[in-house]
Amino acid sequence: MLGYEQLAWIAQTLAAGEAAGAEFLVMTTGVQWHLGGAGSDSWGGFALERQRLTDILTPWHDRMIMLQADLHALAIDDGANNPWGGFPLALLAPLDANPSAVSSVYYNQGTSGGVSHSQFGMINVQDRGDSITVQINAHQGTTVLFDHAVTVSGLSTPVDPVEPEDDFTEVVQAAATPTIKWYAYDLLTLRKISSLQGATGDLIRSLGASESSTVNIPTPLSGPMANRFVTDTVKAPNTIVVAEINKKPAWAGIVWKTVETSEGGLDLGVATIESYLDRRYTRTLKFTQIEQAFIMRDLAKIAADITGIPLEFDITPTGIARDRTYNDDEDATLYKRIQELSEVINGPEWMIRAEYADEWGSKLRLIFTCRAKIGAAKTSPRGPISTRGGSKAKWKRTNDWSEGNGANSVIAYSSGEGDVRPQSKEMTNIREGYPRIEYRYSPSSSVTKIATLNEHATSRLDEIGNGTESIEVESRWDQSPVRLGIDIDLGDWVSYALYGPTRPNGLIGIKRLIGWKLSAANGTFTPVFLEETEETLADA
């Protein structure tokens, strides 16, 4: 691959550049750096030369990126899969070549091999004087599919940043504006009825919960926003409205209310598919030592009877069996019973997700899903959501020690039965330099076991022992690695890297995504995170 003269030239050139004040290295190579074995057409086939070059590059390992070729695909790795230097690697495909497949095993920031033509990469450099940020954007046409940024800090005197003069860069970035496509489906057949042109509405989605929203549909008689037959076809309660985000049915809701006025327009009161379970009642049922996920499934199946809605079931046993007795005269809805079961300690999680039944989206599937835990595990978080890169996240962090939100001494109690009030031990975690802050609460009036109350007190102390910390984030939904419904979804553990004037080194961590609020007008979504501990009702 390289002879001694070429290696010597590289070493001399890098040394001269550093002596002249060079502070970042962008290196190109005609083949992939970290793949292949002996005899392969990549650096893996020239292991000795690769090791020698790795040694020469040692002073640059933490302030360089390598751009690779020889594969018609886009891919970026942050260096985690590069044992020869640990620096980021990028494949940036030519505009006009047949696409090649590339494995995400070797590129952890995103891949797009096999997508289509019009793939290319752009390198944006921002030099602030005291720091340099080099960002790689992987494009398909005008859309940034994914990106990765490397920042080197602690350099020379800060200077005013210079905005790029290349108008093409600005046009391409602005063209990546997200859009939502709206459709109406029949609730019973799940077939598409019509497209809903110009529909607007802010949407909410939560794990294992019904959420309501309002969708407005314009009704001009002509023009691109005309919805000539919408008032005849979109009716309560037999229509589903779908918001397609990133080419997936990310949100689906049943129309429960329609409002028409003399001013025109059609307002739809909608709620996620889970809301249907709150319109059906639980019959007399008895379960004795039955897997809890199967109890939840059997409850939901009542809603999928011959007069109900067409649900499919995706159930994974949790390994926990429970006893349950339900009576018809208790007038409890299916939603209430399912929520009760999910809220007990170690109860199962659930949701009803919508998927397209075919590649054209002509029909939906509604899938009742139940697991011990839904989503990506804590050990494999998605993201990150970051203030840097295409997601353009904004954030606010709050640490709250007000009543009920912060305490280092917690007691849980219950009304119980008889004259003696069941009460937990006092659970404390009073750190040096902190005053005692006490909190007493009742997790449930039906708990009689002291051990259960102790569990609740311990859990609550874990939750508020350092005050209640909340991080509110607003992010683009169409930018990798946080494309809604593609990169991240409900239940996933999601990493974040948030920077600002008070956090120059960033707020770095992971949280669990249990919901989101989406602003159609702004093109952004707000994740709803769950802290690592959560309060649940006792399993009485």
XYZ file of C-alpha atoms in Angstrom:
540
model
C 0.000 0.000 0.000
C 2.734 2.473 1.019
C 6.480 2.288 0.721
C 9.031 3.743 3.108
C 9.451 6.910 1.002
C 5.721 7.602 1.073
C 5.489 6.970 4.826
C 8.453 9.277 5.380
C 6.807 11.971 3.262
C 3.577 11.708 5.289
C 5.501 11.965 8.571
C 7.452 15.010 7.345
C 4.328 16.726 6.003
C 2.413 16.225 9.269
C 5.350 17.442 11.337
C 5.714 20.544 9.160
C 1.994 21.239 9.416
C 2.025 20.992 13.200
C 5.057 23.271 13.372
C 3.184 25.797 11.262
C 0.243 25.743 13.689
C -2.085 23.146 12.151
C -4.599 22.014 14.788
C -6.857 19.511 13.008
C -6.297 16.815 10.390
C -8.741 15.629 7.724
C -7.169 12.657 5.969
C -8.492 10.846 2.901
C -7.870 7.282 1.794
C -9.035 5.348 -1.248
C -10.083 2.243 0.709
C -11.651 1.408 4.074
C -9.304 1.732 7.047
C -10.687 -0.658 9.643
C -12.043 -3.557 7.581
C -10.719 -6.552 5.650
C -8.094 -9.181 6.274
C -5.003 -10.470 4.549
C -5.313 -10.206 0.768
C -8.284 -7.850 0.855
C -8.547 -4.625 -1.121
C -8.526 -2.468 1.996
C -6.103 -1.457 4.735
C -6.785 -4.811 6.424
C -4.801 -6.429 3.609
C -1.778 -4.265 4.448
C -1.624 -4.649 8.209
C 2.050 -3.710 8.596
C 1.706 -0.447 6.658
C -1.496 0.382 8.539
C 0.250 -0.060 11.889
C 3.165 2.101 10.776
C 0.798 4.811 9.615
C -1.144 4.512 12.880
C 2.095 5.191 14.761
C 2.872 8.222 12.585
C -0.628 9.586 13.229
C -0.387 9.174 17.018
C -0.131 12.940 17.776
C -3.326 13.494 15.757
C -5.545 10.636 16.947
C -7.785 12.854 19.081
C -7.991 15.687 16.533
C -8.596 14.098 13.172
C -11.115 12.352 10.967
C -10.526 10.003 8.051
C -12.616 10.096 4.876
C -12.762 6.764 3.047
C -13.749 5.634 -0.449
C -14.095 2.440 -2.532
C -17.726 1.817 -1.504
C -20.799 3.558 -2.907
C -22.460 4.250 0.412
C -22.734 6.672 3.307
C -21.522 5.580 6.730
C -19.970 7.183 9.804
C -18.264 5.641 12.833
C -17.236 7.763 15.822
C -14.048 5.710 16.282
C -15.504 3.039 18.555
C -14.911 0.440 15.821
C -11.451 1.730 14.919
C -8.736 0.047 17.002
C -6.038 1.694 14.841
C -6.126 5.177 16.305
C -9.691 5.437 17.571
C -10.458 8.444 15.324
C -13.779 8.842 13.431
C -14.195 7.298 9.981
C -16.597 8.310 7.216
C -17.675 6.814 3.902
C -19.017 9.584 1.673
C -20.506 8.174 -1.529
C -20.304 9.771 -4.989
C -23.409 11.494 -6.323
C -23.937 9.277 -9.334
C -23.188 5.659 -8.536
C -25.223 2.542 -7.927
C -25.619 2.252 -4.129
C -23.768 -0.412 -2.143
C -24.788 -2.105 1.078
C -22.772 -1.354 4.215
C -23.087 -2.930 7.659
C -24.035 -0.841 10.700
C -21.917 -3.243 12.775
C -18.821 -1.315 11.678
C -20.330 2.189 11.554
C -22.210 3.185 14.706
C -23.374 6.691 13.743
C -25.446 5.731 10.714
C -25.404 3.944 7.364
C -27.407 4.330 4.173
C -25.962 1.802 1.752
C -28.543 0.656 -0.763
C -30.882 3.629 -0.228
C -30.728 5.330 -3.651
C -28.674 7.670 -5.796
C -27.945 11.300 -4.868
C -25.866 10.428 -1.817
C -22.953 12.637 -0.847
C -21.141 14.086 2.146
C -20.326 17.589 3.297
C -17.694 18.715 5.782
C -18.451 21.872 7.785
C -15.632 23.468 9.782
C -16.190 26.099 12.465
C -13.014 27.688 13.873
C -13.658 29.760 17.017
C -9.985 30.294 17.736
C -10.017 28.474 21.070
C -11.822 25.471 19.559
C -12.451 23.836 16.202
C -15.546 21.801 15.331
C -15.549 19.619 12.243
C -18.935 18.186 11.335
C -19.586 15.483 8.749
C -23.068 15.562 7.184
C -24.261 12.527 5.224
C -26.789 13.665 2.609
C -29.320 12.103 0.319
C -30.311 14.966 -1.908
C -31.304 17.887 0.309
C -31.840 15.810 3.451
C -29.192 15.218 6.118
C -29.575 11.526 6.945
C -27.097 11.504 9.831
C -24.029 13.377 11.008
C -21.146 13.404 13.457
C -19.112 16.245 14.923
C -15.630 16.344 16.459
C -14.589 19.311 18.617
C -11.051 20.129 19.713
C -10.873 22.646 22.575
C -8.172 24.512 24.479
C -6.502 26.043 21.422
C -5.296 29.607 20.830
C -7.025 32.949 21.496
C -10.748 33.006 20.583
C -11.777 34.808 17.420
C -15.144 35.803 16.063
C -16.538 32.895 14.071
C -16.748 33.448 10.327
C -19.979 32.415 8.689
C -19.524 30.287 5.551
C -19.863 32.167 2.287
C -21.060 29.139 0.374
C -24.754 29.758 -0.278
C -25.227 26.100 -1.253
C -24.514 24.986 2.313
C -27.264 27.192 3.689
C -29.793 26.110 1.066
C -29.166 22.418 1.674
C -29.506 22.734 5.442
C -32.730 24.742 5.174
C -34.215 22.219 2.733
C -34.195 19.510 5.421
C -37.423 20.957 6.877
C -39.593 18.138 8.280
C -43.116 17.549 7.080
C -46.058 15.515 8.348
C -48.407 13.716 5.987
C -51.919 13.162 7.289
C -54.274 10.371 6.290
C -57.685 9.020 7.263
C -58.327 5.270 7.692
C -61.475 3.297 8.394
C -61.401 2.050 12.000
C -62.947 -1.356 11.247
C -61.333 -2.284 7.911
C -58.106 -0.299 8.550
C -58.074 0.733 4.875
C -57.013 4.208 3.811
C -59.933 6.531 3.101
C -58.216 9.709 1.968
C -55.321 12.082 2.321
C -55.918 15.073 4.603
C -54.285 18.038 2.878
C -53.027 20.848 5.067
C -54.064 19.247 8.357
C -52.459 20.717 11.483
C -52.275 19.785 15.131
C -49.940 19.246 18.056
C -49.711 15.579 18.998
C -48.970 13.687 22.209
C -47.922 10.047 22.510
C -47.231 8.123 25.742
C -46.243 4.604 26.640
C -49.267 2.673 27.906
C -51.633 5.637 28.007
C -54.413 7.302 26.053
C -53.614 10.842 24.892
C -56.008 13.340 23.317
C -55.319 15.963 20.648
C -57.147 18.261 18.240
C -56.523 18.138 14.495
C -57.776 20.871 12.169
C -58.474 20.188 8.496
C -59.000 23.110 6.093
C -61.962 22.765 3.718
C -61.535 25.166 0.773
C -63.487 24.181 -2.318
C -60.467 24.321 -4.619
C -56.706 24.628 -4.625
C -54.011 22.411 -3.112
C -55.712 22.320 0.313
C -59.091 21.195 -0.992
C -60.544 18.236 0.895
C -63.733 17.781 -1.153
C -65.046 14.632 0.493
C -63.494 14.871 3.918
C -66.662 15.838 5.812
C -68.464 12.839 4.323
C -65.710 10.317 5.008
C -64.050 11.452 8.237
C -66.634 10.724 10.906
C -66.771 9.892 14.585
C -66.267 7.250 15.872
C -65.283 5.091 12.877
C -62.237 6.951 11.513
C -58.555 6.845 12.416
C -56.348 9.853 11.701
C -52.701 8.984 11.038
C -49.759 11.377 11.170
C -46.965 9.999 9.006
C -43.577 11.097 10.300
C -40.347 9.942 8.682
C -42.472 7.720 6.397
C -43.947 5.822 9.334
C -47.381 6.035 11.022
C -45.855 7.566 14.142
C -49.182 8.699 15.583
C -52.665 7.244 15.120
C -55.842 8.373 16.823
C -59.559 7.623 16.745
C -61.876 10.492 15.823
C -64.269 10.903 18.760
C -65.650 14.334 17.871
C -66.056 16.497 14.769
C -66.864 20.207 14.704
C -67.948 22.147 11.597
C -68.696 25.875 11.484
C -69.945 28.499 9.031
C -66.363 29.766 8.811
C -65.211 26.489 7.254
C -62.692 23.951 8.416
C -63.197 20.691 10.255
C -61.935 20.247 13.815
C -61.373 16.681 14.952
C -61.242 15.623 18.583
C -58.952 12.600 18.452
C -57.327 10.268 20.960
C -54.737 7.539 20.516
C -55.964 3.999 19.813
C -55.587 3.108 23.497
C -58.639 5.292 24.126
C -60.924 2.623 22.645
C -60.161 0.397 25.641
C -61.767 3.061 27.838
C -65.040 2.652 25.906
C -65.366 -1.076 26.564
C -66.101 -2.654 29.952
C -64.568 -5.611 31.740
C -66.762 -8.665 32.145
C -66.641 -11.171 35.012
C -63.251 -12.898 34.785
C -61.034 -14.869 37.133
C -57.321 -15.586 36.707
C -55.400 -17.892 39.054
C -51.603 -17.829 38.784
C -51.696 -16.722 35.169
C -48.781 -14.972 33.435
C -49.535 -11.258 33.830
C -48.900 -10.500 30.148
C -51.534 -13.083 29.231
C -54.015 -11.475 31.648
C -53.452 -8.178 29.898
C -53.818 -9.841 26.490
C -57.100 -11.508 27.449
C -58.482 -8.195 28.668
C -57.528 -6.469 25.411
C -59.043 -9.302 23.359
C -62.480 -8.243 24.617
C -61.989 -5.026 22.635
C -61.084 -7.066 19.550
C -64.261 -9.155 19.489
C -66.562 -9.320 16.484
C -68.092 -5.938 17.346
C -64.789 -4.293 18.290
C -61.653 -3.136 16.496
C -59.179 -5.407 14.637
C -56.242 -5.797 17.016
C -53.224 -8.032 16.536
C -51.230 -9.186 19.560
C -47.497 -9.130 20.194
C -47.025 -10.572 23.686
C -43.798 -11.570 25.437
C -44.171 -13.402 28.776
C -42.628 -11.612 31.755
C -42.177 -14.642 34.028
C -44.558 -13.261 36.675
C -47.871 -15.007 37.461
C -50.722 -13.210 39.227
C -54.223 -13.780 40.601
C -56.989 -11.460 39.457
C -60.772 -11.463 39.867
C -62.894 -8.971 37.938
C -66.673 -8.555 38.220
C -68.987 -7.074 35.630
C -70.923 -5.059 38.242
C -67.759 -3.137 39.199
C -68.213 -1.100 35.982
C -64.482 -0.924 35.289
C -63.336 -0.303 31.728
C -60.700 -2.446 30.041
C -58.398 0.560 30.086
C -58.729 0.908 33.856
C -57.992 -2.777 34.494
C -55.021 -2.804 32.113
C -53.624 0.363 33.693
C -54.019 -1.127 37.188
C -52.071 -4.198 36.153
C -49.299 -2.177 34.533
C -48.896 0.059 37.594
C -48.244 -2.662 40.175
C -44.634 -3.324 41.142
C -42.992 -5.214 38.256
C -46.181 -4.911 36.227
C -45.973 -5.298 32.419
C -45.718 -2.397 29.981
C -48.060 -2.017 27.025
C -49.043 0.105 24.069
C -51.005 -0.146 20.818
C -48.733 0.658 17.925
C -49.711 1.350 14.321
C -47.775 -0.022 11.361
C -48.356 -0.015 7.630
C -49.575 -3.362 6.308
C -47.884 -2.764 2.930
C -45.249 -0.525 1.403
C -47.878 1.871 0.022
C -49.628 2.471 3.333
C -52.965 1.444 1.864
C -53.852 -0.425 5.051
C -52.931 -0.251 8.735
C -52.103 -2.818 11.380
C -52.975 -2.125 15.036
C -50.775 -4.194 17.328
C -51.383 -4.543 21.069
C -47.871 -4.941 22.480
C -47.018 -6.178 25.976
C -43.572 -6.760 27.482
C -41.820 -6.623 30.822
C -40.107 -3.540 29.332
C -40.761 -2.002 25.921
C -37.977 -0.374 23.919
C -34.201 -0.333 23.649
C -32.367 -1.453 26.785
C -30.384 0.855 29.038
C -27.216 -0.939 27.940
C -27.878 0.012 24.289
C -29.244 3.569 24.350
C -30.344 5.339 21.164
C -29.346 8.826 20.087
C -27.807 11.042 21.214
C -30.106 14.039 21.319
C -27.644 16.913 21.144
C -27.405 20.658 20.802
C -24.800 19.904 18.149
C -25.560 18.313 14.817
C -28.757 18.256 12.820
C -31.194 17.769 15.712
C -30.536 21.348 16.934
C -31.774 20.525 20.432
C -32.740 23.219 22.946
C -32.895 22.372 26.628
C -33.802 23.495 30.150
C -32.652 21.751 33.341
C -34.459 22.097 36.692
C -33.415 20.841 40.132
C -36.380 21.045 42.511
C -36.340 20.588 46.319
C -39.844 21.984 46.896
C -42.351 19.979 48.935
C -42.796 16.500 47.519
C -39.985 16.969 45.022
C -36.939 16.783 47.281
C -36.335 15.057 50.618
C -33.625 13.002 52.331
C -35.950 11.396 54.917
C -39.023 9.504 53.656
C -41.828 7.567 55.367
C -44.596 5.770 53.446
C -47.902 5.077 55.206
C -51.356 3.680 54.488
C -54.780 3.895 56.101
C -54.823 0.083 56.211
C -57.390 -1.610 58.424
C -58.160 -1.188 62.156
C -56.758 1.401 64.571
C -53.053 0.995 63.821
C -51.805 2.850 60.777
C -49.315 0.782 58.716
C -46.120 2.764 58.299
C -42.704 2.109 56.803
C -39.385 2.601 58.498
C -37.872 6.038 58.106
C -35.616 5.812 55.067
C -32.832 8.396 55.106
C -29.886 9.535 53.028
C -28.709 12.758 54.678
C -25.436 13.824 53.130
C -22.854 16.002 54.837
C -23.682 19.673 54.505
C -27.411 19.093 53.939
C -30.211 19.739 56.465
C -32.808 17.067 57.170
C -35.725 17.448 54.720
C -38.644 15.144 55.591
C -41.438 13.786 53.447
C -44.356 11.490 54.303
C -46.824 10.162 51.761
C -49.352 7.415 51.085
C -48.708 5.374 47.919
C -52.043 3.548 48.328
C -54.762 3.295 50.953
C -55.025 -0.502 50.564
C -51.462 -1.477 51.491
C -51.206 -3.392 54.766
C -47.760 -4.993 54.494
C -44.919 -3.073 56.147
C -42.430 -4.658 53.736
C -44.346 -3.204 50.777
C -44.399 0.236 52.388
C -40.644 -0.053 53.011
C -40.170 -0.744 49.295
C -42.184 2.348 48.411
C -40.302 4.557 50.868
C -36.953 3.322 49.534
C -38.061 3.863 45.942
C -39.318 7.360 46.718
C -36.092 8.271 48.494
C -34.101 7.102 45.469
C -36.302 9.310 43.312
C -36.219 12.562 45.321
C -33.169 12.106 47.583
C -31.158 14.542 45.454
C -34.124 16.708 44.584
C -36.188 16.127 41.471
C -34.113 16.782 38.389
C -35.892 17.315 35.109
C -34.461 18.041 31.703
C -36.792 19.480 29.076
C -35.519 19.082 25.530
C -36.849 20.241 22.183
C -35.358 18.573 19.112
C -35.889 18.166 15.387
C -37.705 14.896 14.655
C -36.246 14.302 11.172
C -32.507 14.355 11.859
C -30.337 11.320 12.609
C -29.593 9.920 15.118
C -32.943 10.936 16.669
C -35.387 10.420 13.791
C -38.703 9.743 15.462
C -39.935 6.215 14.784
C -36.661 5.229 13.091
C -33.777 5.923 15.465
C -35.800 6.370 18.656
C -39.223 5.222 19.790
C -41.356 4.865 22.907
C -39.679 2.943 25.720
C -36.148 3.406 24.387
C -33.314 4.528 26.603
C -31.932 7.601 24.843
C -28.597 9.310 25.373
C -28.211 13.083 25.391
C -25.320 15.530 25.030
C -26.521 19.053 25.792
C -24.264 22.103 25.759
C -24.775 25.720 26.742
C -23.201 28.719 28.509
C -23.664 27.142 31.959
C -22.631 23.703 30.709
C -19.638 24.181 28.368
C -18.601 20.579 28.979
C -22.134 19.385 28.434
C -24.887 17.566 30.271
C -24.188 13.980 29.307
C -26.406 11.056 30.262
C -29.215 8.702 29.359
C -32.933 8.747 30.131
C -35.908 6.624 29.173
C -38.317 7.951 26.556
C -41.872 7.280 27.774
C -43.640 9.839 25.614
C -43.330 12.782 23.276
C -45.105 15.981 22.366
C -44.870 17.049 18.762
C -45.302 20.533 17.346
C -46.277 20.251 13.686
C -45.806 23.965 13.095
C -42.263 24.130 14.517
C -40.991 20.832 13.136
C -39.844 19.767 16.600
C -40.742 17.276 19.290
C -40.300 17.344 23.050
C -39.297 13.998 24.577
C -40.953 13.010 27.848
C -38.339 11.283 29.970
C -38.725 8.990 32.959
C -36.124 9.164 35.696
C -34.294 5.947 36.566
C -36.700 5.266 39.433
C -40.436 5.378 39.111
C -43.253 5.147 41.585
C -45.765 2.329 41.208
C -48.812 1.220 43.120
C -48.485 -1.681 45.528
C -49.657 -5.074 44.392
C -52.296 -5.458 47.091
